[in-house]
Coordinates of C-alpha atoms and ligand atoms in Angstrom, one line a residue:
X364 CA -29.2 5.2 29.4
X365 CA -27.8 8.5 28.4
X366 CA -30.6 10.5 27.1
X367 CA -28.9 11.3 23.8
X368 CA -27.8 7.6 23.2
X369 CA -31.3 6.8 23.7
X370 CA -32.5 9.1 20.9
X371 CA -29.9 8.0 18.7
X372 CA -31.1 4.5 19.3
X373 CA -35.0 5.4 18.2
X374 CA -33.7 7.4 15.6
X375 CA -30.8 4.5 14.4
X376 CA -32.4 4.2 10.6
X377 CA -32.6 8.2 10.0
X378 CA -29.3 8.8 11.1
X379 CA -27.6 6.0 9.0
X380 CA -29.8 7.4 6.3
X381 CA -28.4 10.5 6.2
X382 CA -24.9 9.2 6.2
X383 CA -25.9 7.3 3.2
X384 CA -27.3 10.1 1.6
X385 CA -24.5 12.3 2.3
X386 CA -22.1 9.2 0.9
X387 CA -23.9 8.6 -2.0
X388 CA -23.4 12.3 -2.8
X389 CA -19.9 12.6 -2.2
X390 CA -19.5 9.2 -4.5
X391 CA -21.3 10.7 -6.9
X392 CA -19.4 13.8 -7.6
X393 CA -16.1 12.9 -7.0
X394 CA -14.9 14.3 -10.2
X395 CA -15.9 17.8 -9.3
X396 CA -14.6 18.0 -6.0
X397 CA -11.7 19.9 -5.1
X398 CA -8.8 17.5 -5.2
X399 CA -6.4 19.9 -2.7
X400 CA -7.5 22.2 0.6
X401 CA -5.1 25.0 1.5
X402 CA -7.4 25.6 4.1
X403 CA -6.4 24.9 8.0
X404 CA -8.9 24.1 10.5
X405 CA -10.0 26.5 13.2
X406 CA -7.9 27.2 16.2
X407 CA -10.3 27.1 18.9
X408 CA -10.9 23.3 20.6
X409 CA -14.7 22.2 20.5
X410 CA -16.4 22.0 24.0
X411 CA -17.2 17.8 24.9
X412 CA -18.1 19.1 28.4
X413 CA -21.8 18.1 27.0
X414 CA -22.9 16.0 24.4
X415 CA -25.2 17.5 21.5
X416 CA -26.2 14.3 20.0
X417 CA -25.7 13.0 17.1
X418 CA -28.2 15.2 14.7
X419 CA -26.1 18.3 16.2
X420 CA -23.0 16.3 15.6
X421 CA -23.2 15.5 12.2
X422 CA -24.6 19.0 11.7
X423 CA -21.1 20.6 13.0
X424 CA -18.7 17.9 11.0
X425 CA -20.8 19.5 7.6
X426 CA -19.8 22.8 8.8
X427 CA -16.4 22.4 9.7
X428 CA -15.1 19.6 8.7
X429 CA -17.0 18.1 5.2
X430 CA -15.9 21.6 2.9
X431 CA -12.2 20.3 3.6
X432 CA -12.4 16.9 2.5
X433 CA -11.1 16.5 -0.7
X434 CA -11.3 14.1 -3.5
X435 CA -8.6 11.3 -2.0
X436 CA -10.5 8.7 -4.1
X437 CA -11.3 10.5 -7.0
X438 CA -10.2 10.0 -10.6
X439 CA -7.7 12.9 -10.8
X440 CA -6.2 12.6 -7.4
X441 CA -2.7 11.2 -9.0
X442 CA -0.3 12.1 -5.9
X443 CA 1.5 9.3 -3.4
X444 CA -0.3 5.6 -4.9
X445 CA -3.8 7.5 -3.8
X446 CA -6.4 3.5 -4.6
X447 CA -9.9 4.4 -4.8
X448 CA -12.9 2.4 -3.4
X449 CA -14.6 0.7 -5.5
X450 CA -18.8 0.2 -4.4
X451 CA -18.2 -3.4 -3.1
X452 CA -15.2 -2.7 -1.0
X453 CA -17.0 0.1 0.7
X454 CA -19.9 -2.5 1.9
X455 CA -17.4 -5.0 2.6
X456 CA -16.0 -1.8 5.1
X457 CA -19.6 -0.6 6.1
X458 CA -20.2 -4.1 7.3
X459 CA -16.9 -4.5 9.2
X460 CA -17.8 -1.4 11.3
X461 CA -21.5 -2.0 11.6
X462 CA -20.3 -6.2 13.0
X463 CA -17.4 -4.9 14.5
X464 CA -15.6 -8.3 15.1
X465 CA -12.4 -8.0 16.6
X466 CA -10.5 -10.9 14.6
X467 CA -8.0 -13.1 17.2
X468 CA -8.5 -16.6 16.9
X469 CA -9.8 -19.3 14.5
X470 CA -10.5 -21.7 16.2
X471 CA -12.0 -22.1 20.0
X472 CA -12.6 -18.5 21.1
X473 CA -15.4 -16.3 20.3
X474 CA -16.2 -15.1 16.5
X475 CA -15.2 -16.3 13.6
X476 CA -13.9 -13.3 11.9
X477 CA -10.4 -15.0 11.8
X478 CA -11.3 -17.5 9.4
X479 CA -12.8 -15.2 7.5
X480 CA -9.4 -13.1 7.3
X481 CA -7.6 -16.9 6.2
X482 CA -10.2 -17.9 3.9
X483 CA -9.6 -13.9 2.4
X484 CA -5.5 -14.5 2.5
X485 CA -6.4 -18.2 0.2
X486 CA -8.7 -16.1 -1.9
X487 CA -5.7 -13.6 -2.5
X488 CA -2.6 -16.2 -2.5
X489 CA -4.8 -17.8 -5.3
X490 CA -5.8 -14.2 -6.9
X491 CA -1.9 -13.2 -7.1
X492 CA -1.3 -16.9 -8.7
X493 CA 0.6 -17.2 -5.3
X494 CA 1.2 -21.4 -3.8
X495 CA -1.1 -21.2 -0.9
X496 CA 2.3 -22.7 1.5
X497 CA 2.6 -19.1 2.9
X498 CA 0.8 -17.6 6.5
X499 CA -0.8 -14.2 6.0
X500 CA -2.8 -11.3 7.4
X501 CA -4.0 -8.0 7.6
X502 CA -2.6 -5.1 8.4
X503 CA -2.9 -1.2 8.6
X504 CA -0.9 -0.6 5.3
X505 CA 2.7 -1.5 3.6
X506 CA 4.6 0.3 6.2
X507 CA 3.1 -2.2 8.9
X508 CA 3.8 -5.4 6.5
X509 CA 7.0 -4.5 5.6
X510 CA 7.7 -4.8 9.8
X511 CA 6.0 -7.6 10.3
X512 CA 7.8 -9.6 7.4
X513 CA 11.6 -8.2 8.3
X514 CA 10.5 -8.6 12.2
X515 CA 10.5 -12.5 11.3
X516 CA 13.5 -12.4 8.9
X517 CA 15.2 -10.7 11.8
X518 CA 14.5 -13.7 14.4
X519 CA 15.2 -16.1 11.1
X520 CA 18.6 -14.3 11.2
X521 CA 18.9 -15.0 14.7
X522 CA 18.1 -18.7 14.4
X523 CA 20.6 -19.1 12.4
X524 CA 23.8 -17.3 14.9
X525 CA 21.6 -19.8 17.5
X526 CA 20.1 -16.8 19.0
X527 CA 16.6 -16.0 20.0
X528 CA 16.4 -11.9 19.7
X529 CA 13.0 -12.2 20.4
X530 CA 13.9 -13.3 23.4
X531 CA 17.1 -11.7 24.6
X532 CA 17.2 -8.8 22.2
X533 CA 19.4 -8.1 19.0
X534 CA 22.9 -9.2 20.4
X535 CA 24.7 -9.4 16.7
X536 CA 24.4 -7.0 13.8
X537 CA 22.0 -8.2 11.1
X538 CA 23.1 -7.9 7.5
X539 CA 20.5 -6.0 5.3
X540 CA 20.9 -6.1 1.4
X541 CA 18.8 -3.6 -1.1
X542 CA 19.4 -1.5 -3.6
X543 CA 16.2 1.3 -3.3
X544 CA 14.0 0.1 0.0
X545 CA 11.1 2.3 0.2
X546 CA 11.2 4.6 3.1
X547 CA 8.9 2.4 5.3
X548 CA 11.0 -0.6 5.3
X549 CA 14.0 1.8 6.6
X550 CA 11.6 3.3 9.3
X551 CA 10.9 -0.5 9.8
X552 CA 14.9 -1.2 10.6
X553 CA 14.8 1.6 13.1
X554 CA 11.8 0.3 15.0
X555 CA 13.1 -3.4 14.6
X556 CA 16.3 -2.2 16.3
X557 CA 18.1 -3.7 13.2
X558 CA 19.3 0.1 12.9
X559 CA 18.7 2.0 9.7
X560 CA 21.9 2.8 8.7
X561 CA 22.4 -0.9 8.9
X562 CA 21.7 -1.5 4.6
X563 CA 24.4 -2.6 2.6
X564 CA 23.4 -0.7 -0.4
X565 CA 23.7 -2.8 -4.2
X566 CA 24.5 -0.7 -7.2
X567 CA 21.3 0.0 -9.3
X568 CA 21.2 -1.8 -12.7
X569 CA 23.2 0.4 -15.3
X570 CA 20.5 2.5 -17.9
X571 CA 17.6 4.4 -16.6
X572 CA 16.8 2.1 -14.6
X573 CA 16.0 1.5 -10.5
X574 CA 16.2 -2.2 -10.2
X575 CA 19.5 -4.1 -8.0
X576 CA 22.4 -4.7 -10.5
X577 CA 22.3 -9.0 -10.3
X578 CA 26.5 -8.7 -10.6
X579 CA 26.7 -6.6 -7.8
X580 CA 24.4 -8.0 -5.8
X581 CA 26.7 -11.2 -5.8
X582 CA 30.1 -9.8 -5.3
X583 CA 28.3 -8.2 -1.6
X584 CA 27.0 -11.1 -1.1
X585 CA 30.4 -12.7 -1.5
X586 CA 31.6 -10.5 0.9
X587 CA 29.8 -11.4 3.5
X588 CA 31.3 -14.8 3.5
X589 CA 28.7 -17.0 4.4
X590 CA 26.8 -14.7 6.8
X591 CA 22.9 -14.8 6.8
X592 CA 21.5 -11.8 5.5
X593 CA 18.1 -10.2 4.2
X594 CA 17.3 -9.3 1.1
X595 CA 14.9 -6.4 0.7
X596 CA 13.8 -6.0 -3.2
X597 CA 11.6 -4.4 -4.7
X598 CA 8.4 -5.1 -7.0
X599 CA 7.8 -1.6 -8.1
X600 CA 10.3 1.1 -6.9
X601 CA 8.1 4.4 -6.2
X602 CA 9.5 6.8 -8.7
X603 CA 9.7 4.5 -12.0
X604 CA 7.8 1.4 -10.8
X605 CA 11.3 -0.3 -11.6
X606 CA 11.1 -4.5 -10.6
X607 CA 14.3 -6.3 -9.1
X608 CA 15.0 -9.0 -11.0
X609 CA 13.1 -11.9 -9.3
X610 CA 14.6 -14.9 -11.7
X611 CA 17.9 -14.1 -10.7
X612 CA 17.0 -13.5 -7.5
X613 CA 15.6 -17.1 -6.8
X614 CA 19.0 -18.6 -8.4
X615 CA 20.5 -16.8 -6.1
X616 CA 18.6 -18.0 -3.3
X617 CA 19.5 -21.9 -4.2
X618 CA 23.4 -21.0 -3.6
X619 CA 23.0 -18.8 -0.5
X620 CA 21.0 -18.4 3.1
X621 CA 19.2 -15.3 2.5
X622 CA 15.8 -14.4 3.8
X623 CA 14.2 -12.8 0.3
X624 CA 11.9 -10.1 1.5
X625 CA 9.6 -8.3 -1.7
X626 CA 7.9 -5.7 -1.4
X627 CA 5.0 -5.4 -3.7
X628 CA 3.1 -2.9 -2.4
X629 CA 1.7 -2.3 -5.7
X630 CA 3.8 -3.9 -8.0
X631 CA 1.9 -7.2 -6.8
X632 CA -1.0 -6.2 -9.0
X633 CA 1.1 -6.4 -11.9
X634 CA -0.1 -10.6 -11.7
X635 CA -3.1 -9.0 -13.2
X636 CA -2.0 -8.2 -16.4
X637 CA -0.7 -10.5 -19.0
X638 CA 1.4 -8.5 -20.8
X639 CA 3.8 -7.5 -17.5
X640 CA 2.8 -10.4 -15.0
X641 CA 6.5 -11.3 -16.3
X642 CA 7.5 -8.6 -13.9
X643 CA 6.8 -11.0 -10.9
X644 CA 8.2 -14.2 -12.4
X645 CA 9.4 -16.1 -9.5
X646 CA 8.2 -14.2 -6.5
X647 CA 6.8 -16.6 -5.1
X648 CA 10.3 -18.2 -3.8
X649 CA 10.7 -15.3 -1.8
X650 CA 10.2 -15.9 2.3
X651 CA 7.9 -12.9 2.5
X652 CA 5.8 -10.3 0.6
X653 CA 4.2 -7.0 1.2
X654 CA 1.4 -6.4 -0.4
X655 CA -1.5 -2.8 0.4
X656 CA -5.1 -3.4 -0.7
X657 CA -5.7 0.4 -0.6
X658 CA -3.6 1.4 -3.2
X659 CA -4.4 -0.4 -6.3
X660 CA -7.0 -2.8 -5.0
X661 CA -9.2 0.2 -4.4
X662 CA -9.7 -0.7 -0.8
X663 CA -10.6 1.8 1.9
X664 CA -7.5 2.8 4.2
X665 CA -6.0 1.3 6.0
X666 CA -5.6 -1.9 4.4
X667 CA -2.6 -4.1 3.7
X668 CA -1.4 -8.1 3.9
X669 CA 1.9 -9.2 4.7
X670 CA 2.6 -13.4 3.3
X671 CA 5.3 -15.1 4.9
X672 CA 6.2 -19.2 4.1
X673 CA 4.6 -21.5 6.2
X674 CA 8.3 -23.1 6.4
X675 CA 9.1 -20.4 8.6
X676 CA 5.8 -20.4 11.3
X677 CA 8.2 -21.2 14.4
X678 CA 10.3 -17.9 14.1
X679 CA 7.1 -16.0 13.3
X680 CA 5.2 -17.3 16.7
X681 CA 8.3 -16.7 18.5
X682 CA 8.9 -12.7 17.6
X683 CA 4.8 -12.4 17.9
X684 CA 3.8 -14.9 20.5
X685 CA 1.3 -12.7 22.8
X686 CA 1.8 -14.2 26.3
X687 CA -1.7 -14.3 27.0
X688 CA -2.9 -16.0 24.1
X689 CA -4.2 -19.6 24.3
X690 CA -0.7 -21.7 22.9
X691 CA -0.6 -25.0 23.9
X692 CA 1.2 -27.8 21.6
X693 CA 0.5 -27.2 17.9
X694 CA 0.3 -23.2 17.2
X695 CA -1.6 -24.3 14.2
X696 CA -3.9 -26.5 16.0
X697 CA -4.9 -23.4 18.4
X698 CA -4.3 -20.8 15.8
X699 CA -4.7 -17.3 17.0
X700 CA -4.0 -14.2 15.2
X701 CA -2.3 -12.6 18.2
X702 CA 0.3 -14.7 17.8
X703 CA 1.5 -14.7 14.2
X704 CA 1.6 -10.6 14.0
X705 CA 2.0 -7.6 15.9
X706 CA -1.8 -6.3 17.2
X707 CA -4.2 -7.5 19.5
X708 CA -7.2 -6.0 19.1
X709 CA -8.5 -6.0 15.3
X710 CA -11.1 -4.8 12.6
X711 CA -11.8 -7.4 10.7
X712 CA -10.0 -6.1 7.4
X713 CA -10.3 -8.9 5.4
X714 CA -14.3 -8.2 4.7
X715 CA -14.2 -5.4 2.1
X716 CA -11.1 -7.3 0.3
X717 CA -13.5 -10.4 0.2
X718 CA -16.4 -8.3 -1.3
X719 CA -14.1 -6.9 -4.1
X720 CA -12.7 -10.1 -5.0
X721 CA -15.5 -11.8 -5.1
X722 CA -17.8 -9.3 -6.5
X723 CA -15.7 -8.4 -9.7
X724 CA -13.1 -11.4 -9.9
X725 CA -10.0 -11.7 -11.4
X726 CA -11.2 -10.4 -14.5
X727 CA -12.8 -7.6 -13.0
X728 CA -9.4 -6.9 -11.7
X729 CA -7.5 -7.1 -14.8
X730 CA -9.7 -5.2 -17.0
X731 CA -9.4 -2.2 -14.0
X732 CA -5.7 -2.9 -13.4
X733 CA -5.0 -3.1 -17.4
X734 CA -7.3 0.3 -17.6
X735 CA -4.4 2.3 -14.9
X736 CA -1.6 0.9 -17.2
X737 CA -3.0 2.1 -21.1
X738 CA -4.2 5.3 -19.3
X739 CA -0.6 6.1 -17.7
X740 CA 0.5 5.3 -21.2
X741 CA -1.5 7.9 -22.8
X742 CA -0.5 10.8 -20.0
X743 CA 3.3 9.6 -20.7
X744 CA 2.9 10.0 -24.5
X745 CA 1.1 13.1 -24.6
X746 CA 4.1 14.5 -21.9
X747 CA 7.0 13.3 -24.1
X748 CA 5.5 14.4 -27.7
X749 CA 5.1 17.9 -25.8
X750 CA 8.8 20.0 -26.1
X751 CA 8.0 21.7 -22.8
X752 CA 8.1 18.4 -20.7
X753 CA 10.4 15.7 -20.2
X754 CA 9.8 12.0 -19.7
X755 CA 12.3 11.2 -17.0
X756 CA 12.0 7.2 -17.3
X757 CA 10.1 5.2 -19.4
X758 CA 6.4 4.5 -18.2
X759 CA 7.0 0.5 -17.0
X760 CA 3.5 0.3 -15.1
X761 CA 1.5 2.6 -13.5
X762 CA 3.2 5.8 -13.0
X763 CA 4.9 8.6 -15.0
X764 CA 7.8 10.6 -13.9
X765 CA 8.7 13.7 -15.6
X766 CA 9.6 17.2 -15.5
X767 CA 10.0 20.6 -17.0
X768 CA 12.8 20.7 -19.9
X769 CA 15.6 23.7 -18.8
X770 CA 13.8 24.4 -16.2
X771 CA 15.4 25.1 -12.6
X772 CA 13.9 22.9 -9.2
X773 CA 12.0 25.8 -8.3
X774 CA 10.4 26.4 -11.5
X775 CA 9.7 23.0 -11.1
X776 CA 8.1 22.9 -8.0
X777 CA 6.1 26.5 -8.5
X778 CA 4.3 24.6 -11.6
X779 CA 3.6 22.1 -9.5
X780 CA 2.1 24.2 -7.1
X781 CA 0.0 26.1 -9.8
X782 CA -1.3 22.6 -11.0
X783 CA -2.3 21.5 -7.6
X784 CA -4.0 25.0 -6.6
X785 CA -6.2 24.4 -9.9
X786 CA -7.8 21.8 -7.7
X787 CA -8.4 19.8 -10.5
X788 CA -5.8 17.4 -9.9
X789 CA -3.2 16.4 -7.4
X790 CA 0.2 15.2 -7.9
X791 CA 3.5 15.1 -5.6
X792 CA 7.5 16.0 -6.2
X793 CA 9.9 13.8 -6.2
X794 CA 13.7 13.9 -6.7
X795 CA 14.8 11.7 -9.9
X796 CA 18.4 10.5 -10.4
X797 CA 19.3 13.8 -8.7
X798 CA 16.3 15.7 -10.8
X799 CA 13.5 17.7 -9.4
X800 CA 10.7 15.7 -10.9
X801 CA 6.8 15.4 -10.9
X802 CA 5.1 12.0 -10.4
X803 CA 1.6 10.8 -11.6
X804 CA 0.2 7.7 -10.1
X805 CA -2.7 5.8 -11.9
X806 CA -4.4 3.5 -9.5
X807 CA -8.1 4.8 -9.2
X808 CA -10.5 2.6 -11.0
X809 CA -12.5 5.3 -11.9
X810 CA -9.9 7.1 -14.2
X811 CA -10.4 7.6 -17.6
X812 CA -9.1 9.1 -20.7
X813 CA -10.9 12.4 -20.8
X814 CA -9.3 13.1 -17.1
X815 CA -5.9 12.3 -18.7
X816 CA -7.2 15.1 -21.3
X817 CA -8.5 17.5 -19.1
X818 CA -4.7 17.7 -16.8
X819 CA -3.0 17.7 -19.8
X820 CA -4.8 20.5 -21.2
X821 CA -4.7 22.1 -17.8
X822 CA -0.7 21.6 -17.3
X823 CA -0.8 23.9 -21.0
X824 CA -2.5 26.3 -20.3
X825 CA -0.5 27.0 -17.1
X826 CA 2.5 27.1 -19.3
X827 CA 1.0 29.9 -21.7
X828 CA 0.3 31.7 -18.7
Ligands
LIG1699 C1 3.0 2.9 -0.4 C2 4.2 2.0 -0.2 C3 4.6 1.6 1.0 C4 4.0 2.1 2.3 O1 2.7 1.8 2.4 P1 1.6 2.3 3.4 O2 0.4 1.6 3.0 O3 1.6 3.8 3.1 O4 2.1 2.0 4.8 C5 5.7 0.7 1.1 N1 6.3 0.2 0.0 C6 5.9 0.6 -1.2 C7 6.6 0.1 -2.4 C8 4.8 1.5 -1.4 O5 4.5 1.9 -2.6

C-alpha cells in the first residue's frame, strides 16, 4: 500500500474530523461570508508528479482554494434559484459518499441502493400529493430531467408514426408546443436531435403575464391536424414564476394526443403551500414532470427527479434500454435503473432527499416553503413603495423582478454590479418583456426578514451614493 494511503488510513478519524470542523464553521457563518469572488485562480498547474498526502492536501485547498468559496447556500445569495442545504440533507449526502453505492438494479444484483431511490420517488410522489402510477428517478439537476422526460415523449411520438427512433433514429420531424421553455429543455431538443429551432411557439397570455394563452394554444394545435405533438409547459417560468394553466391543459389533453411535459423545477414546491397549491391543480395528468431537489428542497447539487406515467414504461425502456443490463421478460420484474434513464454508473441521490423528508416532513416543508413566499413578499413591497425602483411583475411565488425607474440597461446593470461587489448579496440580470431587469430568488431556508432589511438598505444607500 502506498505509504500515504496508509497514513491516511491510521489517521481516517482526524482527517474527517477536520473536515467536520472546517464544515461546521463554514455552516456556521454563512451569513458573513462573501456572497461573490472577483478573484481568479492562479495560473500556474499544481505538480501531481508526487503525492503530499492528505494533511498537505487539505492544507493547500485552505490556501488556495477555501478564501474563494463563497456563500452559494447562504441566506442572501438570491441569484439563479441558488436552494440551500438544510443539516439533514447534508448527512443524507455525507452518507451517500462515505457508502458510496452505485444505484442500478432493485432487484437480483448487488446493493440495494435502488430501492432505496423507489421507496424515496413514493415518499416524494406522496409529498407532492402526486398518484404514485408514475416511474421516477434521480438525476444531476432539471436540465438532465427535462431530457430524460422529452427523450421518452420523443419515442412516444415515434410510436405513434409506427416508428422506433430509438432504434433507427429520428426519421420524421417531431412537433414541439410551448410558450416560454426554459433554456434547458431547448438545449434538451438539440441533444435529442429533435432540433431546437423545432418549437412551435404559443402566444403568452395577454397582461403581465408569462403563462401559454389557452385560445392560442388550441388554434396551433388545430393546425397540426391530428399530428402527435409535445407539450412543454411550465410550472414557474424563471423571470415571474408565471404557471401554465394546467386545468385547461388536462381538458385539452382528453380531445387531443399530446404528450404533456411540466416542468416544475421549482414551481413543484408550490404543493406545499395552501394558499397557491392551486397553481398545480391538475398536474398530475401530465405524462411527465421535472422536478430539482437543490433548488427549493435545499438539497446539495446536483440533485433532481424526473416522473414519467407508468402507462408509458415500454417507450421509456426502449429509448434507455442499456444492452448489457439483465432484461429478460417483464422489465418490471427485473427492474434495473440502467434501463429506465440515461446513466450507468450512480451516487445514490435519493439519500439526502430521504433524510429531509423524513426528518422535517411535510410540515417542515411548508412552514420553510411558506417562509420563501411572505419573505419575497416583503422585498417586493418594500421595492415597489420605494420611487427609485420598479416592480416589473407582480410577486406570484418566490421571486421578484424589478428594475431601476428611468434608468438606461447600463445603469441598470452597473447597480447591479455595485450590489453584488458589496458581497453582501448576490443577485443576477435578466431581460423582462424587452426590459433590462434584476431578479431575486427566495429559496434558502435560512432567509429571514432582517436579510430582506439589510439588501434593501444596502440597494439605498448605493443610490445616495
Ligand atoms: C433551474 C431550472 C432548470 C435547470 O435546472 P438545473 O438543475 O440547473 O439543471 C430547468 N427548468 C427550470 C424551470 C429551472 O428553474
Amino acid at each position: 500500500m502506498n505509504h500515504f494511503l496508509k497514513e491516511d488510513l491510521t489517521n481516517l478519524e482526524g482527517l474527517l474530523e477536520k473536515i467536520k470542523e472546517q464544515g461546521i464553521s463554514y455552516l456556521d457563518n454563512l451569513s458573513e461570508r462573501a456572497t461573490y469572488s472577483d478573484h481568479q485562480l492562479p495560473e500556474e498547474i499544481l505538480s501531481v508528479k508526487e503525492g503530499k498526502g492528505s494533511e498537505e492536501t487539505f492544507k493547500i485547498f485552505n490556501e488556495r482554494l477555501e478564501p474563494l468559496m463563497v456563500a452559494s447556500s447562504g441566506p442572501r445569495y438570491w441569484g439563479f434559484v441558488t436552494g440551500g442545504t438544510t443539516p439533514a440533507s447534508i448527512m443524507g449526502d455525507w452518507l451517500t459518499s462515505i457508502y458510496d453505492q452505485n444505484t442500478q438494479a432493485l432487484k437480483g444484483v448487488g446493493d440495494i441502493s435502488g430501492q432505496i431511490e423507489i421507496e424515496t420517488i413514493k415518499m416524494l410522489l406522496d409529498f407532492f400529493e402526486l398518484p404514485q402510477d408514475y416511474i421516477g428517478g434521480f438525476v444531476s439537476g432539471a436540465t438532465m430531467s427535462n431530457f430524460t422526460c422529452l427523450a421518452v415523449a420523443r419515442q412516444w411520438i415515434g410510436k405513434n408514426l409506427g416508428k422506433d427512433f430509438a432504434k433507427d433514429g429520428i426519421t420524421e420531424k417531431i412537433n414541439v408546443l410551448s410558450a416560454m421553455p426554459h433554456s434547458s429543455s431547448i438545449k434538451s431538443l438539440s441533444m435529442l436531435g429533435i432540433g431546437s429551432n423545432n418549437i412551435t411557439k404559443i402566444k403568452v397570455a395577454e397582461g403581465n403575464r408569462e403563462c401559454l394563452d389557452t385560445v392560442d394554444l388550441e388554434e396551433k394545435i388545430k393546425e397540426l391536424n391530428g399530428e402527435p405533438f409535445i407539450l412543454i409547459s411550465s410550472a414557474g417560468t424563471v423571470n415571474t414564476v408565471d404557471f401554465d394553466d394546467f386545468q385547461a391543459i388536462s381538458k385539452l389533453k382528453n380531445k387531443y394526443n399530446f404528450w404533456w411535459h411540466i416542468d416544475a423545477a421549482f414551481g413543484a414546491f408550490a404543493k406545499c403551500s395552501d394558499e397557491h397549491k392551486h397553481l398545480l391543480k391538475d398536474w398530475e395528468n401530465a405524462d411527465s414532470i421535472t422536478i430539482d431537489n437543490h433548488k427549493w428542497m435545499n438539497v446539495p447539487y446536483e440533485n433532481a427527479v424526473f416522473l414519467i406515467k407508468e402507462k408509458h414504461k415500454l417507450e421509456q425502456i426502449e429509448t434507455f434500454q442499456n444492452s448489457s443490463a439483465p432484461y429478460l421478460g417483464d422489465p418490471m420484474e427485473k427492474f434495473s435503473c440502467l434501463n429506465f434513464l440515461p446513466e450507468n454508473s450512480r451516487r445514490l441521490k435519493a439519500l439526502p432527499v430521504w433524510f429531509s423528508m423524513i426528518a422535517y416532513g411535510k410540515d417542515g416543508f411548508k412552514e420553510m416553503i411558506e417562509k420563501s413566499i411572505s419573505l419575497s413578499q416583503y422585498f417586493g413591497k418594500l421595492i415597489e413603495n420605494d420611487n427609485n425602483f420598479e416592480i416589473l411583475a407582480p410577486v406570484r411565488l418566490n421571486t421578484v423582478c424589478f428594475t431601476l425607474k428611468d434608468q438606461t440597461s447600463e445603469q441598470v446593470l452597473e447597480f447591479l454590479e455595485r450590489l453584488n461587489q458589496t458581497k453582501k448579496v448576490f443577485l443576477t440580470p435578466t431581460i423582462y418583456k424587452g426590459k433590462q431587469a434584476i431578479r431575486a430568488a427566495l429559496v434558502n431556508w435560512r432567509t429571514e426578514s432582517s436579510d430582506v432589511e439589510l439588501v434593501f438598505n444596502l440597494m439605498q444607500e448605493l443610490l445616495r451614493k
